[in-house]
PDB file of C-alpha atoms in Angstrom:
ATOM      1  CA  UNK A   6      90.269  63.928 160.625  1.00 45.00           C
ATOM      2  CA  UNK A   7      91.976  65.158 163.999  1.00 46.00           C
ATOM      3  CA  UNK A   8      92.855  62.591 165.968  1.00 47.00           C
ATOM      4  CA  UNK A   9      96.439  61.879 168.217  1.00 62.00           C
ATOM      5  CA  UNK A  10      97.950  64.290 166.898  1.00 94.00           C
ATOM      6  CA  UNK A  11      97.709  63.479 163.167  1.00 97.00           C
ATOM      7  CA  UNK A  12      95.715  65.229 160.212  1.00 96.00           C
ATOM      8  CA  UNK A  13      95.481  64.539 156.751  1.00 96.00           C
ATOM      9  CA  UNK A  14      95.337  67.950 154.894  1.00 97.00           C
ATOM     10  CA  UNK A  15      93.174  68.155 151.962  1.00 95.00           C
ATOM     11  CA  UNK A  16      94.664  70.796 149.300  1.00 95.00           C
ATOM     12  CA  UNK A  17      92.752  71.621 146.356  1.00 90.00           C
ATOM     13  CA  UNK A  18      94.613  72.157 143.571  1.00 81.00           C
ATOM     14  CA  UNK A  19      93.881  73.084 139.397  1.00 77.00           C
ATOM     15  CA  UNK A  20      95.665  70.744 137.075  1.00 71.00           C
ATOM     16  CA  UNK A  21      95.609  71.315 133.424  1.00 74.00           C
ATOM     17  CA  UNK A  22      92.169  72.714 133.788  1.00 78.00           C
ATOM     18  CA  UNK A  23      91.403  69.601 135.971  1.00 78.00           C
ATOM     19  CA  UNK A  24      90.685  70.389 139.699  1.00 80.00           C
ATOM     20  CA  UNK A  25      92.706  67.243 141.808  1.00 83.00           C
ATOM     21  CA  UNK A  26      93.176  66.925 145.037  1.00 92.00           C
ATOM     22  CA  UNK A  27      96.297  65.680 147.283  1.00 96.00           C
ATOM     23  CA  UNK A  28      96.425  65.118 151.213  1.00 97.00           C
ATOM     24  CA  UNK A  29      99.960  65.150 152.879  1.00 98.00           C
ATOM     25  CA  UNK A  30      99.827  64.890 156.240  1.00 98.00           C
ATOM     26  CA  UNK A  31     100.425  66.672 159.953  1.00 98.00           C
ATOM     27  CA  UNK A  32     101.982  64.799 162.618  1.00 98.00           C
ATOM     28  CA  UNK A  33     102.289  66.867 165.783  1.00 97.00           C
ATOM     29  CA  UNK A  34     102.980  67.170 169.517  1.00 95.00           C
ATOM     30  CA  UNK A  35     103.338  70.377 171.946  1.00 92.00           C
ATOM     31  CA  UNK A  36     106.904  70.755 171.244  1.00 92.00           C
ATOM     32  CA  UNK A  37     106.998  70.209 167.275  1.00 93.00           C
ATOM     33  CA  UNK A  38     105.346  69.347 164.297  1.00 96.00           C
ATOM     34  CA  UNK A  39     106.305  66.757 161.192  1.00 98.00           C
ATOM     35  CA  UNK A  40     104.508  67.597 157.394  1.00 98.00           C
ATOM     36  CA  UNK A  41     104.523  64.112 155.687  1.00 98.00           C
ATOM     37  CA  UNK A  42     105.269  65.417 151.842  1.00 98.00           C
ATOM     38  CA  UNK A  43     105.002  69.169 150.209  1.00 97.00           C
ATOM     39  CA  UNK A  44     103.602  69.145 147.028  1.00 96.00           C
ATOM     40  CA  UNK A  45     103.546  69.979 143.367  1.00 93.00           C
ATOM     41  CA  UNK A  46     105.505  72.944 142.950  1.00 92.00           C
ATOM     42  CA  UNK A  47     103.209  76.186 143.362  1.00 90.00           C
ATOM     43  CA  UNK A  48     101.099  74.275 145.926  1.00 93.00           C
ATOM     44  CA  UNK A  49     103.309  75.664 149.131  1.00 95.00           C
ATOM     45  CA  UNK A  50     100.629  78.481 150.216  1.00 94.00           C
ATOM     46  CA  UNK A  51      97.761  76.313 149.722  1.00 95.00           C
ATOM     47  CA  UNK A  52      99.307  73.351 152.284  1.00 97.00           C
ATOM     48  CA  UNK A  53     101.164  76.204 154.752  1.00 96.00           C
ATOM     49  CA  UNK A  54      96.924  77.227 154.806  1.00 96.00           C
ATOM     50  CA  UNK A  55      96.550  74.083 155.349  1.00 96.00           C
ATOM     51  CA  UNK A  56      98.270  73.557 158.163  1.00 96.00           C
ATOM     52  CA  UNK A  57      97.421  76.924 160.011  1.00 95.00           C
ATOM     53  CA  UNK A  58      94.102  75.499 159.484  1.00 95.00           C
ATOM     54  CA  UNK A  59      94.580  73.134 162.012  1.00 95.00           C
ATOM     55  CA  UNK A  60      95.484  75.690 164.517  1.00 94.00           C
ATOM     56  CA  UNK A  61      98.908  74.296 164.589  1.00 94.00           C
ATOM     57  CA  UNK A  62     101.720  77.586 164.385  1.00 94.00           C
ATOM     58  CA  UNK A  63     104.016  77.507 161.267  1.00 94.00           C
ATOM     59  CA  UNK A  64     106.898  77.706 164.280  1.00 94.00           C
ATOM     60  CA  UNK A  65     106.314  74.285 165.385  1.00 94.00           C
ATOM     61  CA  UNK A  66     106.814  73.071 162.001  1.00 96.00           C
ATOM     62  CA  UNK A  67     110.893  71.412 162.181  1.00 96.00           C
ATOM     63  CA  UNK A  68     110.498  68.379 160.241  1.00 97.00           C
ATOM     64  CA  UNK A  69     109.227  67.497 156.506  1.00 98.00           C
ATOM     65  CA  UNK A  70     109.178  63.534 155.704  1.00 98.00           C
ATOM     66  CA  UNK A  71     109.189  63.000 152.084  1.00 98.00           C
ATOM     67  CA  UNK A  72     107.882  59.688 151.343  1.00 98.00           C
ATOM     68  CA  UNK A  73     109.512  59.277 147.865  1.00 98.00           C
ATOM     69  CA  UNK A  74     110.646  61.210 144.888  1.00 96.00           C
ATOM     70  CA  UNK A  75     107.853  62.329 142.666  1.00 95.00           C
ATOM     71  CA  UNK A  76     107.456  65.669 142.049  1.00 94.00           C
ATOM     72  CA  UNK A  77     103.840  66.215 143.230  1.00 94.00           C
ATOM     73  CA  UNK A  78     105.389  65.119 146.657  1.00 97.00           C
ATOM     74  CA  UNK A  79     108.672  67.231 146.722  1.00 97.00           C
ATOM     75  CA  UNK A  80     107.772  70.510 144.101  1.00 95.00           C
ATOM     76  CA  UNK A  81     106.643  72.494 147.302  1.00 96.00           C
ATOM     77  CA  UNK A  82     109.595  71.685 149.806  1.00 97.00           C
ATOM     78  CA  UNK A  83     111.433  74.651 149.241  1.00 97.00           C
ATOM     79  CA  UNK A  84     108.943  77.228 149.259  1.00 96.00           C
ATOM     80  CA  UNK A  85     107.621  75.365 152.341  1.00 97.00           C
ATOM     81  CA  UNK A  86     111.249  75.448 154.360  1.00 96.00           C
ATOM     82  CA  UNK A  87     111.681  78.972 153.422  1.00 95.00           C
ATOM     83  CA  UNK A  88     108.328  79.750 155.218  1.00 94.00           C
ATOM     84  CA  UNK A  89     109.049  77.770 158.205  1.00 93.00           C
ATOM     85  CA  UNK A  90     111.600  77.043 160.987  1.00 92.00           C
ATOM     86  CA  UNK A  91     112.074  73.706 159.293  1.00 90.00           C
ATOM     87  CA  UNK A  92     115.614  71.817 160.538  1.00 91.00           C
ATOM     88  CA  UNK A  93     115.289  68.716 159.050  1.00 97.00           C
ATOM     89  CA  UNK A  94     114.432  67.456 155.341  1.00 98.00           C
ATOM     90  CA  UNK A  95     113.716  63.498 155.551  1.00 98.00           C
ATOM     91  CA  UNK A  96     113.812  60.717 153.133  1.00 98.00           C
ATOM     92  CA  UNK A  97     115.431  57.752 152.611  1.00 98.00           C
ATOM     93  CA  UNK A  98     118.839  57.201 151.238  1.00 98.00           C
ATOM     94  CA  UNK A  99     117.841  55.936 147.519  1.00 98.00           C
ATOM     95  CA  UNK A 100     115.694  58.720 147.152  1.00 97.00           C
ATOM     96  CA  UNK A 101     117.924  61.787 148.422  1.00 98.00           C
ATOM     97  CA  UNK A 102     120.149  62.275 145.272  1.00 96.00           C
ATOM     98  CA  UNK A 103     117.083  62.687 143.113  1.00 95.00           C
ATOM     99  CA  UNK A 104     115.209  64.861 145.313  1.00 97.00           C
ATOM    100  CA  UNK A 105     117.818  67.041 145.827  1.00 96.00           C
ATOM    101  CA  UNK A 106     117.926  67.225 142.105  1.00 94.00           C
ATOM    102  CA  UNK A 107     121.755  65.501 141.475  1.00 95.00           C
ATOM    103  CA  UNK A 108     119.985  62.815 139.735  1.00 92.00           C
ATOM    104  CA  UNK A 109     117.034  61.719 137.114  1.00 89.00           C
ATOM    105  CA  UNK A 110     115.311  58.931 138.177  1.00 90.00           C
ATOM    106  CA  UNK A 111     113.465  57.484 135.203  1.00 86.00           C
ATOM    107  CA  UNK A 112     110.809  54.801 135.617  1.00 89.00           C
ATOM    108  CA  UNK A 113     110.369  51.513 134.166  1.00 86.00           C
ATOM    109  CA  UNK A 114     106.788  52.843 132.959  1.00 78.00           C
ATOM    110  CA  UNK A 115     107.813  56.491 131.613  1.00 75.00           C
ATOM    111  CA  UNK A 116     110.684  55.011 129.348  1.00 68.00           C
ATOM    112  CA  UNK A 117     110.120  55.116 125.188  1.00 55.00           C
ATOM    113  CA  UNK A 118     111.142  52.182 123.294  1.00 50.00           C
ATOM    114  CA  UNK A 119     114.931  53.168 123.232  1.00 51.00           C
ATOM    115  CA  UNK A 120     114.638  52.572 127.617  1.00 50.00           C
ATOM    116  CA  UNK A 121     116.276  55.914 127.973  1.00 47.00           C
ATOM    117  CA  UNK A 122     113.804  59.229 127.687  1.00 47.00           C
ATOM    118  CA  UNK A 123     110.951  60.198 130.287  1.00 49.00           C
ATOM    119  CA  UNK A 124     107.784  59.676 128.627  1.00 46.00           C
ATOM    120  CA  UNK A 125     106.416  63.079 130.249  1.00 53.00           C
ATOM    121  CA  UNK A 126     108.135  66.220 131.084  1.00 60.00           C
ATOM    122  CA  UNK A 127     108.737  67.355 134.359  1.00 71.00           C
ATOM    123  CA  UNK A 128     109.272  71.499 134.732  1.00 75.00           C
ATOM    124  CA  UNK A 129     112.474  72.846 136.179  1.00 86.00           C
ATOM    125  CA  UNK A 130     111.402  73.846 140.230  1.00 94.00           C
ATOM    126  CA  UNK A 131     113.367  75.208 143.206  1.00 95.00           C
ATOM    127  CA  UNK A 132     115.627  72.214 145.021  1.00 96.00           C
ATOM    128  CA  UNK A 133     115.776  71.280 149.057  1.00 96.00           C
ATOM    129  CA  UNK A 134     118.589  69.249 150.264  1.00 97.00           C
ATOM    130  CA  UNK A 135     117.727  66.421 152.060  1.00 98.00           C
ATOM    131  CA  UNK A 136     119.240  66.923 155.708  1.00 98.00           C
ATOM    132  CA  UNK A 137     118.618  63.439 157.373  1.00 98.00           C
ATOM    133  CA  UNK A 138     118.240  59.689 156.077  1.00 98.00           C
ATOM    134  CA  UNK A 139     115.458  57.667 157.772  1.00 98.00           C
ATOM    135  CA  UNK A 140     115.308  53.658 156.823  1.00 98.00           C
ATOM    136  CA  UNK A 141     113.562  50.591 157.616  1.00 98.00           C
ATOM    137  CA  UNK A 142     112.520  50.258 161.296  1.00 97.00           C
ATOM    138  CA  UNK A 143     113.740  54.226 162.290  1.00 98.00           C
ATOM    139  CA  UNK A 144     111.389  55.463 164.706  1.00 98.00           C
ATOM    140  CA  UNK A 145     110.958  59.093 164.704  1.00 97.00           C
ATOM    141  CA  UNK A 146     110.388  60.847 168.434  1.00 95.00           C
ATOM    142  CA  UNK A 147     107.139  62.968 167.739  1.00 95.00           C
ATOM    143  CA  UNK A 148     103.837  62.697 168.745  1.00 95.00           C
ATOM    144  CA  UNK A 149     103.956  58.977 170.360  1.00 94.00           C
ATOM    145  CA  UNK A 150     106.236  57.495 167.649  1.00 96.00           C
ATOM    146  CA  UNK A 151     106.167  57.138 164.041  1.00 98.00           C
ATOM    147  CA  UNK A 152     107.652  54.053 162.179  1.00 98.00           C
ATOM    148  CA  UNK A 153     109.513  54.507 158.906  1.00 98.00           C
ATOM    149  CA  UNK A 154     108.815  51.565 156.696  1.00 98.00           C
ATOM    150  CA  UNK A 155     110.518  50.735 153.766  1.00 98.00           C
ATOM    151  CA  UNK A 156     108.502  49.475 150.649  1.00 98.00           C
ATOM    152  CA  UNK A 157     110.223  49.422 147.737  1.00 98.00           C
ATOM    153  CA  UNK A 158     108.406  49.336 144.587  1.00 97.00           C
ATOM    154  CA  UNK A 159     106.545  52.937 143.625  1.00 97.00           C
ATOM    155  CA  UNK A 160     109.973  54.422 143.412  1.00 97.00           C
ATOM    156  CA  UNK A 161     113.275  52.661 145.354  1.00 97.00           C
ATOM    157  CA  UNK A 162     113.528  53.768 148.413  1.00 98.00           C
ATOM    158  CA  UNK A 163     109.777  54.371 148.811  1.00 98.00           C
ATOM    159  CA  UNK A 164     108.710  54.865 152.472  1.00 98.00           C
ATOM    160  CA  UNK A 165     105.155  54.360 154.515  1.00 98.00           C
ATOM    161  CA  UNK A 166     104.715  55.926 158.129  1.00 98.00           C
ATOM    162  CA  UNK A 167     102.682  54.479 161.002  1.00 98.00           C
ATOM    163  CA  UNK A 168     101.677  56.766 163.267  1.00 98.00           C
ATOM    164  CA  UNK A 169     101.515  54.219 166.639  1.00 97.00           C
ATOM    165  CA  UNK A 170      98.898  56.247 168.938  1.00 96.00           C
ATOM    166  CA  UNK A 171      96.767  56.813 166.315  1.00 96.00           C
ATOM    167  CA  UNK A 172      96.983  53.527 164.452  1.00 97.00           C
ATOM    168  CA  UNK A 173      97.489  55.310 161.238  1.00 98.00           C
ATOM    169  CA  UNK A 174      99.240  54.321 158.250  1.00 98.00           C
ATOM    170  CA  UNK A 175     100.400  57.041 156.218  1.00 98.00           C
ATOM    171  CA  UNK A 176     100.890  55.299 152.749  1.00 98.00           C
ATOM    172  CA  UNK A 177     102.907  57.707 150.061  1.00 98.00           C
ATOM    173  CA  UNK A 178     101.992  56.025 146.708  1.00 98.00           C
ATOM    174  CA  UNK A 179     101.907  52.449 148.133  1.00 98.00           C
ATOM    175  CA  UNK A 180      97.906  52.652 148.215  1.00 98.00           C
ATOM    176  CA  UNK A 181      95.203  54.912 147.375  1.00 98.00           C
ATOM    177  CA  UNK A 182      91.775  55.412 147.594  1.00 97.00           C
ATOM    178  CA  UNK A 183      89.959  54.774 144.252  1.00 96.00           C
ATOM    179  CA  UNK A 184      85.809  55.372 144.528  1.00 94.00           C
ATOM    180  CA  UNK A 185      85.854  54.816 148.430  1.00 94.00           C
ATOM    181  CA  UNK A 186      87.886  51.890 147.645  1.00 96.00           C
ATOM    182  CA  UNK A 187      91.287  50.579 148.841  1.00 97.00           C
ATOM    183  CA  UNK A 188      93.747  50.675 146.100  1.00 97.00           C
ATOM    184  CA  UNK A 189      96.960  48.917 145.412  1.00 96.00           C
ATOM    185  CA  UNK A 190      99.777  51.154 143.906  1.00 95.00           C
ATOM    186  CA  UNK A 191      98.989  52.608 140.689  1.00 94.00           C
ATOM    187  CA  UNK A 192     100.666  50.595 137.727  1.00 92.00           C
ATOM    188  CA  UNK A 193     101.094  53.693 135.088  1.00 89.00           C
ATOM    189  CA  UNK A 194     102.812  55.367 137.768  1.00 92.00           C
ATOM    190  CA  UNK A 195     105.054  52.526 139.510  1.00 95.00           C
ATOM    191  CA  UNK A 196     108.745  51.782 138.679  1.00 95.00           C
ATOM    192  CA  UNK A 197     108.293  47.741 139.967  1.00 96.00           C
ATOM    193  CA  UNK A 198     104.435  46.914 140.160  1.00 95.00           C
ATOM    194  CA  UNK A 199     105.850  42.797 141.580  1.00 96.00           C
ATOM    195  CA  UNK A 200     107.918  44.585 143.821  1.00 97.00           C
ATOM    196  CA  UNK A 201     105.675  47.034 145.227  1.00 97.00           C
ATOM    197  CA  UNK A 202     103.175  44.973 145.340  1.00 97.00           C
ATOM    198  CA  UNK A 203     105.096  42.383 147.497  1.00 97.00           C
ATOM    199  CA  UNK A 204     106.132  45.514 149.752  1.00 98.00           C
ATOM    200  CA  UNK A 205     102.814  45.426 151.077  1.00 98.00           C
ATOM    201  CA  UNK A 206     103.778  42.298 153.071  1.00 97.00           C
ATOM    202  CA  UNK A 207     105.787  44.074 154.892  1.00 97.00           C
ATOM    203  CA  UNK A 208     102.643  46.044 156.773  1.00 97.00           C
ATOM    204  CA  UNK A 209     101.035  42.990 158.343  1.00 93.00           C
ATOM    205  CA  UNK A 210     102.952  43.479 161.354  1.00 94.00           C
ATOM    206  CA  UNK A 211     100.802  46.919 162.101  1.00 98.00           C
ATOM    207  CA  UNK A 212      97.782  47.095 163.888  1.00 98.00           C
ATOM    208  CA  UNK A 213      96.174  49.629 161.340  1.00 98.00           C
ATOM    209  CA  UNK A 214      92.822  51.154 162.011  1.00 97.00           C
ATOM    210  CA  UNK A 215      93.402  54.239 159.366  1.00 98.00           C
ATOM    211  CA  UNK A 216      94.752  54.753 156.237  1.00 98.00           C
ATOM    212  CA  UNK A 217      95.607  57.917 154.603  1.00 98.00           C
ATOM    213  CA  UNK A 218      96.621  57.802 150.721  1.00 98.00           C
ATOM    214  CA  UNK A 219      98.222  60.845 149.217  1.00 98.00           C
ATOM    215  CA  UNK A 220      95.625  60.203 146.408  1.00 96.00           C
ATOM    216  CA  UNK A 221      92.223  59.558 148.063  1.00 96.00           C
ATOM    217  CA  UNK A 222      92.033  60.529 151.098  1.00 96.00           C
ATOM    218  CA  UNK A 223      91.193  58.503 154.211  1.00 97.00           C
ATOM    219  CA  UNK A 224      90.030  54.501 154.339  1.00 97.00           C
ATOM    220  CA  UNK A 225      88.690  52.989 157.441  1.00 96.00           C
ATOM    221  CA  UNK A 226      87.373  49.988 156.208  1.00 91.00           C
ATOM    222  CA  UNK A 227      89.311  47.391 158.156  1.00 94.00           C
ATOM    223  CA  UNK A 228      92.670  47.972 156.083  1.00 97.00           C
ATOM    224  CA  UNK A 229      94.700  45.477 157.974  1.00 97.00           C
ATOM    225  CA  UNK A 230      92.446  42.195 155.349  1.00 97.00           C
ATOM    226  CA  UNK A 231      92.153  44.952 152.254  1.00 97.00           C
ATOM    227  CA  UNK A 232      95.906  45.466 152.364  1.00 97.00           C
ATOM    228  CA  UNK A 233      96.661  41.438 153.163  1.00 96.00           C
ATOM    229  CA  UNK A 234      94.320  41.118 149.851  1.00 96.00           C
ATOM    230  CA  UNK A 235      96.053  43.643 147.349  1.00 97.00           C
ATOM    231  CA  UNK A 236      99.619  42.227 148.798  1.00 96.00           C
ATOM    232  CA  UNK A 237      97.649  38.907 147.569  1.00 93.00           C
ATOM    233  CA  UNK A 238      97.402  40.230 144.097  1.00 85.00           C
ATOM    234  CA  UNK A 239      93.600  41.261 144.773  1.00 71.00           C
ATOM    235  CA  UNK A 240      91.808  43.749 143.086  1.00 69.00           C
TER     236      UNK A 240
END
């Protein structure tokens, strides 16, 4: 999908033996270009492909927006700004510490009995350090406009992007695509399913002709009544 400026990349990648996909995103405009997440660590080359795919240069690549903490989003950040002219690491404040690595964030769902241990483990992976905050109503000044949207839930300080000229909704792990369906966030995976399902309130204010899930792909389907029904408690 090439459209305003904006491209969902689709990286293949092998999984315990499982072949998955992900799709960050490229937001771009002739002076510079924004990658919406990086990764599981290892999966740098594949999305830097990815983007030169596009026929964008790696030199207009300045800014990396993380949506939230998880490591299939952040493992290829640091491979990624040592391969580019990147300036600026983004993500909101809540999540900085534990991308950066100065803190564990443990979820609701991966805690044992005793509330304390992860219920998976995570391996050790090169570190970025978060360079700018971006929060609730920020605009960022590339290609048109993109709205930072805070929905809390997923993870804390969770974030969604809306790409304006495009009409796109870039949604982290606040949806996904689920058999050509629109999904809601996925429980196993979610620190506060209430809470992040009532974040998707907050996205009735956007005219949204696209969405593009992290896991899925890309949903057309008039998302503006499948999100109002999932905020709803739909299935």
């Amino acid at each position: 999908m090439v459209t305003n400026g904006i491209q969902h990349l689709t990286v293949l990648f092998d999984l315990n033996g499982v072949q998955r996909i992900i799709n960050p995103t490229l937001i771009w405009d002739d002076d510079s270009a924004m990658l919406v997440d990086g990764g599981f660590p290892g999966q740098a080359p594949g999305i830097l492909a990815a983007i030169e795919n596009t026929g964008i240069p790696l030199t207009r690549l300045h800014t990396i927006v993380v949506t939230h903490l998880d490591w299939d989003h952040i493992g290829g950040l640091a491979e990624i700004v040592a391969a580019a002219p990147v300036v600026d690491v983004a993500a909101h404040e809540l999540e900085k510490p534990f991308i950066q690595g100065d803190e564990i964030f443990v979820k609701s769902t991966q805690r044992t009995a005793s509330g304390t241990a992860p219920a998976f483990t995570v391996p050790d992976f090169a570190r970025t350090r978060v360079t700018k905050q971006v929060g609730d109503g920020d605009v960022l000044e590339v290609s048109g406009g993109v709205d930072i949207i805070h929905t809390p839930g997923h993870t804390l300080g969770h974030i969604c992007l809306y790409h304006r000229q495009s009409r796109t909704l870039i949604s982290g792990d606040a949806l996904n695509v689920v058999e050509g369906k629109l999904a809601g966030p996925n429980p196993l995976h979610t620190h506060d399913l209430n809470q992040a399902t009532d974040s998707l309130n907050k996205l009735a204010k956007y005219d949204i002709r696209t969405v593009i899930c992290y896991h899925g792909g890309v949903f057309t389907g008039d998302p503006n009544h499948r999100i109002a029904e999932l905020a709803r408690g739909g299935q």
